[in-house]
Amino acid sequence: MLSIFHLFVLNIIPMYFPEDKTEYIPAFIQLALVIIVAGLVVFFFKKISKKQEAKAKELEERLKEEQKNQHS
């Protein structure tokens, strides 16, 4: 069973190791760009999340104040 899996994987994903290692440069540049963009996306999600959290806290405080005023 294990050997069938290995044969299946090796036949689907052709392995290519170039002798000229400069062929790896575009792949590394592309990988670096993807990592940078992913980091920026996470940064912006955190920034937006903090803004939404502040708005939610403000709304919660306002609702608590209104509830307190109605019961008094």
PDB file of N, CA and C in Angstrom:
ATOM      1  N   MET A   1       0.826  -1.198   0.000  1.00  0.00           N
ATOM      2  CA  MET A   1       0.000   0.000   0.000  1.00  0.00           C
ATOM      3  C   MET A   1       0.864   1.253   0.000  1.00  0.00           C
ATOM      4  N   LEU A   2       1.898   1.244   0.821  1.00  0.00           N
ATOM      5  CA  LEU A   2       2.778   2.398   0.909  1.00  0.00           C
ATOM      6  C   LEU A   2       3.513   2.632  -0.406  1.00  0.00           C
ATOM      7  N   SER A   3       3.927   1.565  -1.047  1.00  0.00           N
ATOM      8  CA  SER A   3       4.650   1.719  -2.304  1.00  0.00           C
ATOM      9  C   SER A   3       3.729   2.260  -3.402  1.00  0.00           C
ATOM     10  N   ILE A   4       2.456   1.907  -3.366  1.00  0.00           N
ATOM     11  CA  ILE A   4       1.496   2.445  -4.335  1.00  0.00           C
ATOM     12  C   ILE A   4       1.351   3.946  -4.132  1.00  0.00           C
ATOM     13  N   PHE A   5       1.299   4.358  -2.882  1.00  0.00           N
ATOM     14  CA  PHE A   5       1.206   5.787  -2.578  1.00  0.00           C
ATOM     15  C   PHE A   5       2.425   6.533  -3.115  1.00  0.00           C
ATOM     16  N   HIS A   6       3.611   5.998  -2.887  1.00  0.00           N
ATOM     17  CA  HIS A   6       4.830   6.640  -3.366  1.00  0.00           C
ATOM     18  C   HIS A   6       4.845   6.728  -4.888  1.00  0.00           C
ATOM     19  N   LEU A   7       4.449   5.672  -5.551  1.00  0.00           N
ATOM     20  CA  LEU A   7       4.406   5.688  -7.005  1.00  0.00           C
ATOM     21  C   LEU A   7       3.394   6.719  -7.503  1.00  0.00           C
ATOM     22  N   PHE A   8       2.259   6.799  -6.838  1.00  0.00           N
ATOM     23  CA  PHE A   8       1.215   7.748  -7.227  1.00  0.00           C
ATOM     24  C   PHE A   8       1.718   9.182  -7.082  1.00  0.00           C
ATOM     25  N   VAL A   9       2.322   9.477  -5.947  1.00  0.00           N
ATOM     26  CA  VAL A   9       2.815  10.835  -5.695  1.00  0.00           C
ATOM     27  C   VAL A   9       3.953  11.181  -6.641  1.00  0.00           C
ATOM     28  N   LEU A  10       4.879  10.288  -6.845  1.00  0.00           N
ATOM     29  CA  LEU A  10       6.016  10.572  -7.711  1.00  0.00           C
ATOM     30  C   LEU A  10       5.607  10.719  -9.170  1.00  0.00           C
ATOM     31  N   ASN A  11       4.552  10.044  -9.588  1.00  0.00           N
ATOM     32  CA  ASN A  11       4.096  10.172 -10.967  1.00  0.00           C
ATOM     33  C   ASN A  11       3.297  11.444 -11.185  1.00  0.00           C
ATOM     34  N   ILE A  12       2.623  11.936 -10.163  1.00  0.00           N
ATOM     35  CA  ILE A  12       1.823  13.148 -10.325  1.00  0.00           C
ATOM     36  C   ILE A  12       2.688  14.399 -10.226  1.00  0.00           C
ATOM     37  N   ILE A  13       3.640  14.394  -9.310  1.00  0.00           N
ATOM     38  CA  ILE A  13       4.487  15.561  -9.096  1.00  0.00           C
ATOM     39  C   ILE A  13       5.862  15.274  -9.677  1.00  0.00           C
ATOM     40  N   PRO A  14       6.091  15.742 -10.885  1.00  0.00           N
ATOM     41  CA  PRO A  14       7.409  15.471 -11.471  1.00  0.00           C
ATOM     42  C   PRO A  14       8.484  16.275 -10.739  1.00  0.00           C
ATOM     43  N   MET A  15       9.572  15.623 -10.410  1.00  0.00           N
ATOM     44  CA  MET A  15      10.660  16.275  -9.704  1.00  0.00           C
ATOM     45  C   MET A  15      11.658  16.803 -10.728  1.00  0.00           C
ATOM     46  N   TYR A  16      11.998  18.076 -10.598  1.00  0.00           N
ATOM     47  CA  TYR A  16      12.933  18.700 -11.532  1.00  0.00           C
ATOM     48  C   TYR A  16      13.957  19.468 -10.719  1.00  0.00           C
ATOM     49  N   PHE A  17      15.197  19.069 -10.806  1.00  0.00           N
ATOM     50  CA  PHE A  17      16.278  19.746 -10.107  1.00  0.00           C
ATOM     51  C   PHE A  17      17.269  20.231 -11.168  1.00  0.00           C
ATOM     52  N   PRO A  18      17.210  21.512 -11.493  1.00  0.00           N
ATOM     53  CA  PRO A  18      18.092  22.002 -12.563  1.00  0.00           C
ATOM     54  C   PRO A  18      19.553  22.030 -12.126  1.00  0.00           C
ATOM     55  N   GLU A  19      20.418  21.832 -13.083  1.00  0.00           N
ATOM     56  CA  GLU A  19      21.853  21.915 -12.795  1.00  0.00           C
ATOM     57  C   GLU A  19      22.273  23.366 -12.605  1.00  0.00           C
ATOM     58  N   ASP A  20      21.641  24.259 -13.384  1.00  0.00           N
ATOM     59  CA  ASP A  20      21.926  25.683 -13.246  1.00  0.00           C
ATOM     60  C   ASP A  20      21.062  26.230 -12.108  1.00  0.00           C
ATOM     61  N   LYS A  21      21.676  26.497 -10.977  1.00  0.00           N
ATOM     62  CA  LYS A  21      20.935  26.899  -9.772  1.00  0.00           C
ATOM     63  C   LYS A  21      20.341  28.298  -9.888  1.00  0.00           C
ATOM     64  N   THR A  22      20.704  29.075 -10.906  1.00  0.00           N
ATOM     65  CA  THR A  22      20.102  30.399 -11.078  1.00  0.00           C
ATOM     66  C   THR A  22      18.629  30.284 -11.476  1.00  0.00           C
ATOM     67  N   GLU A  23      18.194  29.119 -11.889  1.00  0.00           N
ATOM     68  CA  GLU A  23      16.788  28.926 -12.220  1.00  0.00           C
ATOM     69  C   GLU A  23      15.908  28.955 -10.973  1.00  0.00           C
ATOM     70  N   TYR A  24      16.525  28.857  -9.800  1.00  0.00           N
ATOM     71  CA  TYR A  24      15.764  28.936  -8.548  1.00  0.00           C
ATOM     72  C   TYR A  24      15.450  30.381  -8.161  1.00  0.00           C
ATOM     73  N   ILE A  25      16.171  31.350  -8.699  1.00  0.00           N
ATOM     74  CA  ILE A  25      16.015  32.744  -8.288  1.00  0.00           C
ATOM     75  C   ILE A  25      14.586  33.249  -8.479  1.00  0.00           C
ATOM     76  N   PRO A  26      13.948  33.072  -9.633  1.00  0.00           N
ATOM     77  CA  PRO A  26      12.571  33.563  -9.774  1.00  0.00           C
ATOM     78  C   PRO A  26      11.607  32.932  -8.763  1.00  0.00           C
ATOM     79  N   ALA A  27      11.818  31.671  -8.456  1.00  0.00           N
ATOM     80  CA  ALA A  27      10.943  31.006  -7.479  1.00  0.00           C
ATOM     81  C   ALA A  27      11.129  31.618  -6.096  1.00  0.00           C
ATOM     82  N   PHE A  28      12.372  31.906  -5.711  1.00  0.00           N
ATOM     83  CA  PHE A  28      12.617  32.518  -4.408  1.00  0.00           C
ATOM     84  C   PHE A  28      12.052  33.933  -4.340  1.00  0.00           C
ATOM     85  N   ILE A  29      12.160  34.683  -5.441  1.00  0.00           N
ATOM     86  CA  ILE A  29      11.583  36.034  -5.477  1.00  0.00           C
ATOM     87  C   ILE A  29      10.073  35.957  -5.337  1.00  0.00           C
ATOM     88  N   GLN A  30       9.464  35.046  -6.039  1.00  0.00           N
ATOM     89  CA  GLN A  30       8.012  34.876  -5.966  1.00  0.00           C
ATOM     90  C   GLN A  30       7.591  34.456  -4.561  1.00  0.00           C
ATOM     91  N   LEU A  31       8.325  33.546  -3.956  1.00  0.00           N
ATOM     92  CA  LEU A  31       8.033  33.107  -2.594  1.00  0.00           C
ATOM     93  C   LEU A  31       8.153  34.271  -1.619  1.00  0.00           C
ATOM     94  N   ALA A  32       9.195  35.085  -1.766  1.00  0.00           N
ATOM     95  CA  ALA A  32       9.381  36.242  -0.888  1.00  0.00           C
ATOM     96  C   ALA A  32       8.216  37.221  -1.036  1.00  0.00           C
ATOM     97  N   LEU A  33       7.791  37.462  -2.263  1.00  0.00           N
ATOM     98  CA  LEU A  33       6.662  38.377  -2.482  1.00  0.00           C
ATOM     99  C   LEU A  33       5.378  37.843  -1.846  1.00  0.00           C
ATOM    100  N   VAL A  34       5.145  36.556  -1.978  1.00  0.00           N
ATOM    101  CA  VAL A  34       3.945  35.959  -1.386  1.00  0.00           C
ATOM    102  C   VAL A  34       3.987  36.086   0.131  1.00  0.00           C
ATOM    103  N   ILE A  35       5.151  35.843   0.730  1.00  0.00           N
ATOM    104  CA  ILE A  35       5.280  35.952   2.179  1.00  0.00           C
ATOM    105  C   ILE A  35       5.067  37.404   2.630  1.00  0.00           C
ATOM    106  N   ILE A  36       5.617  38.361   1.898  1.00  0.00           N
ATOM    107  CA  ILE A  36       5.438  39.775   2.247  1.00  0.00           C
ATOM    108  C   ILE A  36       3.975  40.174   2.147  1.00  0.00           C
ATOM    109  N   VAL A  37       3.319  39.785   1.069  1.00  0.00           N
ATOM    110  CA  VAL A  37       1.898  40.115   0.902  1.00  0.00           C
ATOM    111  C   VAL A  37       1.058  39.461   2.003  1.00  0.00           C
ATOM    112  N   ALA A  38       1.367  38.224   2.348  1.00  0.00           N
ATOM    113  CA  ALA A  38       0.629  37.546   3.417  1.00  0.00           C
ATOM    114  C   ALA A  38       0.829  38.275   4.741  1.00  0.00           C
ATOM    115  N   GLY A  39       2.038  38.731   5.011  1.00  0.00           N
ATOM    116  CA  GLY A  39       2.307  39.493   6.227  1.00  0.00           C
ATOM    117  C   GLY A  39       1.532  40.798   6.253  1.00  0.00           C
ATOM    118  N   LEU A  40       1.464  41.492   5.116  1.00  0.00           N
ATOM    119  CA  LEU A  40       0.698  42.741   5.038  1.00  0.00           C
ATOM    120  C   LEU A  40      -0.791  42.493   5.256  1.00  0.00           C
ATOM    121  N   VAL A  41      -1.298  41.414   4.712  1.00  0.00           N
ATOM    122  CA  VAL A  41      -2.709  41.082   4.895  1.00  0.00           C
ATOM    123  C   VAL A  41      -3.014  40.838   6.373  1.00  0.00           C
ATOM    124  N   VAL A  42      -2.144  40.090   7.043  1.00  0.00           N
ATOM    125  CA  VAL A  42      -2.332  39.833   8.473  1.00  0.00           C
ATOM    126  C   VAL A  42      -2.276  41.148   9.245  1.00  0.00           C
ATOM    127  N   PHE A  43      -1.324  42.020   8.909  1.00  0.00           N
ATOM    128  CA  PHE A  43      -1.208  43.318   9.572  1.00  0.00           C
ATOM    129  C   PHE A  43      -2.482  44.132   9.417  1.00  0.00           C
ATOM    130  N   PHE A  44      -3.013  44.205   8.195  1.00  0.00           N
ATOM    131  CA  PHE A  44      -4.228  44.986   7.968  1.00  0.00           C
ATOM    132  C   PHE A  44      -5.440  44.360   8.650  1.00  0.00           C
ATOM    133  N   PHE A  45      -5.529  43.034   8.683  1.00  0.00           N
ATOM    134  CA  PHE A  45      -6.624  42.380   9.397  1.00  0.00           C
ATOM    135  C   PHE A  45      -6.576  42.720  10.877  1.00  0.00           C
ATOM    136  N   LYS A  46      -5.376  42.716  11.457  1.00  0.00           N
ATOM    137  CA  LYS A  46      -5.241  43.061  12.873  1.00  0.00           C
ATOM    138  C   LYS A  46      -5.639  44.513  13.114  1.00  0.00           C
ATOM    139  N   LYS A  47      -5.215  45.397  12.226  1.00  0.00           N
ATOM    140  CA  LYS A  47      -5.530  46.822  12.349  1.00  0.00           C
ATOM    141  C   LYS A  47      -7.042  47.050  12.282  1.00  0.00           C
ATOM    142  N   ILE A  48      -7.689  46.423  11.329  1.00  0.00           N
ATOM    143  CA  ILE A  48      -9.140  46.548  11.185  1.00  0.00           C
ATOM    144  C   ILE A  48      -9.843  45.938  12.386  1.00  0.00           C
ATOM    145  N   SER A  49      -9.334  44.815  12.871  1.00  0.00           N
ATOM    146  CA  SER A  49      -9.929  44.148  14.022  1.00  0.00           C
ATOM    147  C   SER A  49      -9.861  45.032  15.268  1.00  0.00           C
ATOM    148  N   LYS A  50      -8.753  45.720  15.470  1.00  0.00           N
ATOM    149  CA  LYS A  50      -8.625  46.609  16.624  1.00  0.00           C
ATOM    150  C   LYS A  50      -9.619  47.763  16.537  1.00  0.00           C
ATOM    151  N   LYS A  51      -9.805  48.305  15.335  1.00  0.00           N
ATOM    152  CA  LYS A  51     -10.785  49.384  15.157  1.00  0.00           C
ATOM    153  C   LYS A  51     -12.189  48.883  15.472  1.00  0.00           C
ATOM    154  N   GLN A  52     -12.525  47.692  14.998  1.00  0.00           N
ATOM    155  CA  GLN A  52     -13.847  47.135  15.266  1.00  0.00           C
ATOM    156  C   GLN A  52     -14.018  46.825  16.746  1.00  0.00           C
ATOM    157  N   GLU A  53     -12.965  46.388  17.393  1.00  0.00           N
ATOM    158  CA  GLU A  53     -13.033  46.109  18.826  1.00  0.00           C
ATOM    159  C   GLU A  53     -13.290  47.384  19.609  1.00  0.00           C
ATOM    160  N   ALA A  54     -12.630  48.466  19.222  1.00  0.00           N
ATOM    161  CA  ALA A  54     -12.839  49.749  19.901  1.00  0.00           C
ATOM    162  C   ALA A  54     -14.275  50.227  19.703  1.00  0.00           C
ATOM    163  N   LYS A  55     -14.809  50.086  18.507  1.00  0.00           N
ATOM    164  CA  LYS A  55     -16.192  50.485  18.247  1.00  0.00           C
ATOM    165  C   LYS A  55     -17.162  49.633  19.061  1.00  0.00           C
ATOM    166  N   ALA A  56     -16.885  48.338  19.161  1.00  0.00           N
ATOM    167  CA  ALA A  56     -17.755  47.441  19.926  1.00  0.00           C
ATOM    168  C   ALA A  56     -17.732  47.795  21.402  1.00  0.00           C
ATOM    169  N   LYS A  57     -16.558  48.123  21.945  1.00  0.00           N
ATOM    170  CA  LYS A  57     -16.471  48.518  23.356  1.00  0.00           C
ATOM    171  C   LYS A  57     -17.222  49.818  23.605  1.00  0.00           C
ATOM    172  N   GLU A  58     -17.083  50.759  22.672  1.00  0.00           N
ATOM    173  CA  GLU A  58     -17.795  52.034  22.797  1.00  0.00           C
ATOM    174  C   GLU A  58     -19.302  51.803  22.785  1.00  0.00           C
ATOM    175  N   LEU A  59     -19.774  50.970  21.878  1.00  0.00           N
ATOM    176  CA  LEU A  59     -21.194  50.658  21.791  1.00  0.00           C
ATOM    177  C   LEU A  59     -21.674  49.954  23.053  1.00  0.00           C
ATOM    178  N   GLU A  60     -20.865  49.027  23.581  1.00  0.00           N
ATOM    179  CA  GLU A  60     -21.226  48.309  24.794  1.00  0.00           C
ATOM    180  C   GLU A  60     -21.344  49.266  25.981  1.00  0.00           C
ATOM    181  N   GLU A  61     -20.395  50.177  26.102  1.00  0.00           N
ATOM    182  CA  GLU A  61     -20.434  51.160  27.195  1.00  0.00           C
ATOM    183  C   GLU A  61     -21.663  52.063  27.061  1.00  0.00           C
ATOM    184  N   ARG A  62     -21.966  52.475  25.849  1.00  0.00           N
ATOM    185  CA  ARG A  62     -23.129  53.342  25.625  1.00  0.00           C
ATOM    186  C   ARG A  62     -24.427  52.607  25.976  1.00  0.00           C
ATOM    187  N   LEU A  63     -24.512  51.327  25.577  1.00  0.00           N
ATOM    188  CA  LEU A  63     -25.708  50.545  25.897  1.00  0.00           C
ATOM    189  C   LEU A  63     -25.842  50.320  27.396  1.00  0.00           C
ATOM    190  N   LYS A  64     -24.726  50.074  28.083  1.00  0.00           N
ATOM    191  CA  LYS A  64     -24.769  49.912  29.536  1.00  0.00           C
ATOM    192  C   LYS A  64     -25.235  51.196  30.201  1.00  0.00           C
ATOM    193  N   GLU A  65     -24.758  52.330  29.710  1.00  0.00           N
ATOM    194  CA  GLU A  65     -25.144  53.636  30.274  1.00  0.00           C
ATOM    195  C   GLU A  65     -26.632  53.883  30.046  1.00  0.00           C
ATOM    196  N   GLU A  66     -27.119  53.572  28.849  1.00  0.00           N
ATOM    197  CA  GLU A  66     -28.550  53.751  28.563  1.00  0.00           C
ATOM    198  C   GLU A  66     -29.390  52.821  29.430  1.00  0.00           C
ATOM    199  N   GLN A  67     -28.931  51.596  29.616  1.00  0.00           N
ATOM    200  CA  GLN A  67     -29.662  50.645  30.443  1.00  0.00           C
ATOM    201  C   GLN A  67     -29.697  51.110  31.900  1.00  0.00           C
ATOM    202  N   LYS A  68     -28.581  51.662  32.351  1.00  0.00           N
ATOM    203  CA  LYS A  68     -28.499  52.169  33.715  1.00  0.00           C
ATOM    204  C   LYS A  68     -29.453  53.358  33.899  1.00  0.00           C
ATOM    205  N   ASN A  69     -29.531  54.229  32.893  1.00  0.00           N
ATOM    206  CA  ASN A  69     -30.412  55.398  32.959  1.00  0.00           C
ATOM    207  C   ASN A  69     -31.888  54.987  32.940  1.00  0.00           C
ATOM    208  N   GLN A  70     -32.238  53.940  32.223  1.00  0.00           N
ATOM    209  CA  GLN A  70     -33.624  53.492  32.139  1.00  0.00           C
ATOM    210  C   GLN A  70     -34.081  52.875  33.442  1.00  0.00           C
ATOM    211  N   HIS A  71     -33.194  52.184  34.151  1.00  0.00           N
ATOM    212  CA  HIS A  71     -33.551  51.530  35.406  1.00  0.00           C
ATOM    213  C   HIS A  71     -33.557  52.498  36.586  1.00  0.00           C
ATOM    214  N   SER A  72     -32.956  53.646  36.424  1.00  0.00           N
ATOM    215  CA  SER A  72     -32.900  54.601  37.544  1.00  0.00           C
ATOM    216  C   SER A  72     -34.135  55.462  37.611  1.00  0.00           C
TER     217      SER A  72
END
